[in-house]
GROMACS .gro file of C-alpha atoms in nm:
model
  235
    1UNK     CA    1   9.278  10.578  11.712
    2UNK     CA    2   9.411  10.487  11.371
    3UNK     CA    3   9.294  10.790  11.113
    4UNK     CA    4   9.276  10.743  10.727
    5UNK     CA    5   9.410  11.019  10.523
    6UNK     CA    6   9.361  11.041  10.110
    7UNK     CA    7   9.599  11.238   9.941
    8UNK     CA    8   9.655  11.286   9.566
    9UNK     CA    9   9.834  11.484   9.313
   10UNK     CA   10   9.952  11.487   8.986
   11UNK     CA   11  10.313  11.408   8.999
   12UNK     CA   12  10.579  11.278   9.296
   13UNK     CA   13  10.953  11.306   9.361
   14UNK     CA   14  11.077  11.071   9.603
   15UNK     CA   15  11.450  11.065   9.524
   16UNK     CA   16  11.630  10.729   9.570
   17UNK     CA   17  11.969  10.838   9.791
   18UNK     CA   18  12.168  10.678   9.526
   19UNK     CA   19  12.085  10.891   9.294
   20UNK     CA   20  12.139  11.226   9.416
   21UNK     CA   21  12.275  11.394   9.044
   22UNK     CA   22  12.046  11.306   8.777
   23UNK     CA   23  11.726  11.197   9.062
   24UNK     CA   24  11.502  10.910   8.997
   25UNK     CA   25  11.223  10.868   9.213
   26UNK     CA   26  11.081  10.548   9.432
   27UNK     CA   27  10.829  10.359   9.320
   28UNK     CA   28  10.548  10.486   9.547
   29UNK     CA   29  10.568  10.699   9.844
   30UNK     CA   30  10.759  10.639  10.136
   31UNK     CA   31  10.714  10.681  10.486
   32UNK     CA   32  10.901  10.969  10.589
   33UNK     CA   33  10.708  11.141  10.276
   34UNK     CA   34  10.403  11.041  10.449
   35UNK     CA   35  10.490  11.138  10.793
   36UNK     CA   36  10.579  11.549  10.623
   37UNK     CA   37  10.205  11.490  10.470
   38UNK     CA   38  10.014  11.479  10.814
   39UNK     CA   39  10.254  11.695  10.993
   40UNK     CA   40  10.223  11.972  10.689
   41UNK     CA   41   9.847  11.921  10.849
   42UNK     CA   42   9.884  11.960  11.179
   43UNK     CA   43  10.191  11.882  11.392
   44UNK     CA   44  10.287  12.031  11.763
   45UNK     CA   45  10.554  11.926  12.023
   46UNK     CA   46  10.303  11.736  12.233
   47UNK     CA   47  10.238  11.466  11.931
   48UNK     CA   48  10.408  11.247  11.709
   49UNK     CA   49  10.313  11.073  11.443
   50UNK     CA   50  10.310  10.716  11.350
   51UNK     CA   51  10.244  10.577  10.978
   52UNK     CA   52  10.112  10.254  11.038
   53UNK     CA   53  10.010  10.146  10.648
   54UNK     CA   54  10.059  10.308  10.308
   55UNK     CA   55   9.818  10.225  10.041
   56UNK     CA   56   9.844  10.246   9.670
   57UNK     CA   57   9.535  10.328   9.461
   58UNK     CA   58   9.641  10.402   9.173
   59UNK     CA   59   9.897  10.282   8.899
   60UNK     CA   60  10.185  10.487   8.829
   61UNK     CA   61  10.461  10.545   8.554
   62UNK     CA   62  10.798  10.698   8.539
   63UNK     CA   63  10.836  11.030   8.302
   64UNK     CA   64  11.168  11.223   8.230
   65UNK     CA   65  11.179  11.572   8.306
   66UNK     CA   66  11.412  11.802   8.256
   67UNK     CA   67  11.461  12.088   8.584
   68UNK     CA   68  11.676  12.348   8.706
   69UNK     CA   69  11.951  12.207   8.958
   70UNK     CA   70  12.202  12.328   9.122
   71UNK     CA   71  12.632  12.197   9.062
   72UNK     CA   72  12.709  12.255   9.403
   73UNK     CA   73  12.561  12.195   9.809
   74UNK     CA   74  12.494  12.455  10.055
   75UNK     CA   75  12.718  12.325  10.298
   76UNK     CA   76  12.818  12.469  10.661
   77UNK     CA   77  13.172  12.651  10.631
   78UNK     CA   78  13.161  12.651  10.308
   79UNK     CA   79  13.231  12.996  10.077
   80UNK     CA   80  12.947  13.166   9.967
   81UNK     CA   81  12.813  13.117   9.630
   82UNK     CA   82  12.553  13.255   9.421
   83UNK     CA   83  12.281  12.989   9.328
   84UNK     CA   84  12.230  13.191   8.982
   85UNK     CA   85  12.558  13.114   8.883
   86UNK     CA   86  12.568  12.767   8.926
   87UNK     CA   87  12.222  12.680   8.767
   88UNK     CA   88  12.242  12.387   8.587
   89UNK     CA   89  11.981  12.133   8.345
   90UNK     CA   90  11.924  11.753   8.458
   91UNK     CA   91  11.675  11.479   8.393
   92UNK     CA   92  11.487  11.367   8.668
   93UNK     CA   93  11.241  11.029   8.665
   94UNK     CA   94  10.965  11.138   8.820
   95UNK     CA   95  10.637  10.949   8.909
   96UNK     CA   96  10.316  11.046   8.747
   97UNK     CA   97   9.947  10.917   8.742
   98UNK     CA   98   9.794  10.686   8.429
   99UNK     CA   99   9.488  10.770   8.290
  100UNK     CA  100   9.211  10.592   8.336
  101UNK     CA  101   9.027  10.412   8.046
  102UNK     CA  102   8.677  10.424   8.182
  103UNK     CA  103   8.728  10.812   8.327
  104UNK     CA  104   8.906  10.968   7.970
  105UNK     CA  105   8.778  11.282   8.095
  106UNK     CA  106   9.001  11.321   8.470
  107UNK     CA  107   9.362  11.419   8.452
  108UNK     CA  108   9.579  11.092   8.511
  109UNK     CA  109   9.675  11.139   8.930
  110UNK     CA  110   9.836  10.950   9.202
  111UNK     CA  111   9.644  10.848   9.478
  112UNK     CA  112   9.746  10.733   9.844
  113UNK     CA  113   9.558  10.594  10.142
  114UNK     CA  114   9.766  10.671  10.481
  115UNK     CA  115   9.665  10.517  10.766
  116UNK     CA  116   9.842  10.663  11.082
  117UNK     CA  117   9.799  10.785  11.443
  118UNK     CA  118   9.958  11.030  11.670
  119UNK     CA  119  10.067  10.950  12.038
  120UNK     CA  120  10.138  11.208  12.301
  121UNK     CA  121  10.533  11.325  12.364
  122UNK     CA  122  10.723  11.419  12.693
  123UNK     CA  123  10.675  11.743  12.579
  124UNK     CA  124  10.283  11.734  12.593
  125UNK     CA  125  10.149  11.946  12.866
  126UNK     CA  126  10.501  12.121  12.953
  127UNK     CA  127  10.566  12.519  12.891
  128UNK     CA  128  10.782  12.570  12.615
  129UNK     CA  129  10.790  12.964  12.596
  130UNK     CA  130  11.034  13.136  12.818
  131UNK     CA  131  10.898  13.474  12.794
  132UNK     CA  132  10.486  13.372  12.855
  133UNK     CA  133  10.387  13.157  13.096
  134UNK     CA  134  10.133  12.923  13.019
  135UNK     CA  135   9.791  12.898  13.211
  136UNK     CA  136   9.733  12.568  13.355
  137UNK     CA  137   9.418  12.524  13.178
  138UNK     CA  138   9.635  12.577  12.835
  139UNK     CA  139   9.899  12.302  12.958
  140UNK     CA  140   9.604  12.050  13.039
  141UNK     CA  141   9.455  12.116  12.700
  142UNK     CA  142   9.811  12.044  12.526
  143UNK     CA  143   9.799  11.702  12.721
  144UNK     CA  144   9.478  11.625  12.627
  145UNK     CA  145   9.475  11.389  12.284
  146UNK     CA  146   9.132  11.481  12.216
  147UNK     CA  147   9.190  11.856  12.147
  148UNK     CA  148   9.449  11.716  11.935
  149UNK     CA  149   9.187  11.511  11.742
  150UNK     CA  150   8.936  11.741  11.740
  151UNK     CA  151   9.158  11.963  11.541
  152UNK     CA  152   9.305  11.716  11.317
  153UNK     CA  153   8.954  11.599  11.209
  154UNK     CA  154   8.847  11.936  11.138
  155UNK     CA  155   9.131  12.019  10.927
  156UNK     CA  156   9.086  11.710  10.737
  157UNK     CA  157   8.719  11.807  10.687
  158UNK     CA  158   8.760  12.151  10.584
  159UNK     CA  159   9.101  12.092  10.350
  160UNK     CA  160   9.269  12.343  10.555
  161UNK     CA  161   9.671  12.267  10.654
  162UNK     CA  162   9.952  12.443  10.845
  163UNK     CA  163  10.139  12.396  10.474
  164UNK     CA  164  10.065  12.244  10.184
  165UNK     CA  165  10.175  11.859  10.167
  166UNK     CA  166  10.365  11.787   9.871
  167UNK     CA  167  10.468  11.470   9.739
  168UNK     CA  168  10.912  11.470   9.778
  169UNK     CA  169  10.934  11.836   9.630
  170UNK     CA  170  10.737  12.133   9.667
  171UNK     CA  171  10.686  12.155   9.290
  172UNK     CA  172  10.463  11.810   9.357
  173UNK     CA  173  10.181  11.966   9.508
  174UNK     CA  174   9.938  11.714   9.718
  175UNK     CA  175   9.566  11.739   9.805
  176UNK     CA  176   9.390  11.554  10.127
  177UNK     CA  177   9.087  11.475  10.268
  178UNK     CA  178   8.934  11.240  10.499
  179UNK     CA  179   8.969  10.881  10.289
  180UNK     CA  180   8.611  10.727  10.224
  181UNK     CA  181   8.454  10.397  10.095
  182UNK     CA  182   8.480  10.561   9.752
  183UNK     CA  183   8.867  10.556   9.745
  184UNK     CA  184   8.911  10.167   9.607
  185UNK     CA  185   9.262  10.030   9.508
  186UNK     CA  186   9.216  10.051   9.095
  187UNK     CA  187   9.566   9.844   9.052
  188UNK     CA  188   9.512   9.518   8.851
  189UNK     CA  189   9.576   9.182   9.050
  190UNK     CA  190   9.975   9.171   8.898
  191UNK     CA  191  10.064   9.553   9.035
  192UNK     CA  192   9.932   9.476   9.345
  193UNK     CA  193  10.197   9.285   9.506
  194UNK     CA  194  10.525   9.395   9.388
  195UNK     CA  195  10.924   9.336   9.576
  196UNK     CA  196  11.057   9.658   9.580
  197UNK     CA  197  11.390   9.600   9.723
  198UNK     CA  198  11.541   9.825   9.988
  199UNK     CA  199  11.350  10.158  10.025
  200UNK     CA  200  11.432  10.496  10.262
  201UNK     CA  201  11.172  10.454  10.558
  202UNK     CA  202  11.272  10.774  10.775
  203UNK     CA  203  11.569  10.912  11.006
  204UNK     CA  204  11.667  10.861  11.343
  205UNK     CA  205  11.654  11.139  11.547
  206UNK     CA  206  11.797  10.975  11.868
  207UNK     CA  207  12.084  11.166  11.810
  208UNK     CA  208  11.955  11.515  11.715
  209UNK     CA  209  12.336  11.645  11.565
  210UNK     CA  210  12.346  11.376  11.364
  211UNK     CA  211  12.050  11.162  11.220
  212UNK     CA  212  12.085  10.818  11.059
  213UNK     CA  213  11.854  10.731  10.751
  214UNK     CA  214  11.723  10.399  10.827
  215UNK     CA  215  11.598  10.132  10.552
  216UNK     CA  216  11.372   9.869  10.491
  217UNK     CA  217  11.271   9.581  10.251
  218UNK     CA  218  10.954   9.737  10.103
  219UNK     CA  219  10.725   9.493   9.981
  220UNK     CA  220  10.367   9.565   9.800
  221UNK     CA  221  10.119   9.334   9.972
  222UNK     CA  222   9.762   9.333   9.803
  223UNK     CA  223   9.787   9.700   9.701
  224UNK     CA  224   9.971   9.820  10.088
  225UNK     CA  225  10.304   9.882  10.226
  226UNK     CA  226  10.305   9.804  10.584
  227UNK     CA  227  10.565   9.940  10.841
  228UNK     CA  228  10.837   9.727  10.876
  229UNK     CA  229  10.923   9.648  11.255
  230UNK     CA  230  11.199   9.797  11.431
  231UNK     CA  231  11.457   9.522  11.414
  232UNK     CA  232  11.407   9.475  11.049
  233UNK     CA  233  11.518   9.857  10.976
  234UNK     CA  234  11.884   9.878  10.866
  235UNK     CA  235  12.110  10.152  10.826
   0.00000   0.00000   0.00000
């Protein structure tokens, strides 16, 4: 069952890998942003979740802001450092919201229509706590995708979350709800199909010591980014 999620907020950071020092941000949000979005919602070992289509409902622009980075990585083996110490200004291009000529009166926002669906892991059903053992009414209810469901509709009615999605940073705080016939693309005939070039899609976990990003040509097709098939990721 494919679900429809709306989420909006003010500003985004999706940082482009390239530019890691001064960040500029995607165009729109990608999938692996997406993916954080409905697991910040509800996410267990038994499911996993599948983004299917992004849509965009809203046009966007690029501001400059200026934030408080960091000179150096946290890296494994590496000395300790204190994070006051190496504070540092850069711009950043972030993505904000345009206001709307016939609503002068709402704050300008971005606004996303996710359209996903979760299917059932190996680990759906099994005991995963070495010091409880589980009943096996409790394991049959982990298998079952309609508990799963249940739940995710009722957080999506009720605006309630395991953490609050964000949109690329935590300082880009995102809002959801179940999407409606209300939520209509408002991009003009020009924006809505757009060549983005090669965009971040998500990370392959096959190897859990050492994930590979994987890409994708991202195109804008009447107002909707689709998910690319397998053999046209790249690494």
């Amino acid at each position: 069952m494919s679900i429809r999620i709306y989420v909006e907020g003010e500003r985004a950071l999706w940082t482009r890998p390239e530019n890691k020092a001064e960040r500029v941000s995607y165009p729109a949000m990608t999938f692996s942003s997406a993916r954080n979005c409905l697991q910040a919602i509800y996410w267990k070992p038994s499911i996993e979740w599948v983004v299917e289509s992004i849509e965009v409902l809203r046009p966007s622009r690029f501001i400059s802001v200026k934030r408080n980075e960091v000179k150096s990585l946290a890296i494994k083996g590496k000395d300790d450092f204190y994070i006051e110490e190496l504070r540092t200004q850069r711009y950043t291009l972030m993505l904000a919201g345009i206001k709307q000529e016939d609503a002068p009166q709402e704050r300008p926002k971005l606004a996303y229509i996710i359209n996903a669906h979760f299917r059932m892991t190996d680990l759906a059903g099994v005991s995963r706590k070495k010091w409880q053992e589980h009943t096996p009414e409790e394991l049959a209810n982990d298998a079952n995708p309609d508990k799963h469901l249940a739940i995710i509709m009722e957080r999506l009615q009720n605006g309630s979350a395991f953490t609050q999605p964000y949109f690329g940073t935590r300082e880009c705080t995102a809002y959801f709800r179940l999407a409606n016939d209300a939520d209509v693309c408002l991009l003009s005939e020009e924006e809505k199909n757009k060549d983005w070039g090669w965009m971040f899609y998500d990370f392959d976990f096959s190897d859990k010591k050492n994930p590979r990003p994987l890409f994708f040509h991202a195109k804008l097709k009447e107002g909707t980014i689709y998910a690319p098939k397998k053999e046209a990721l790249s690494l």
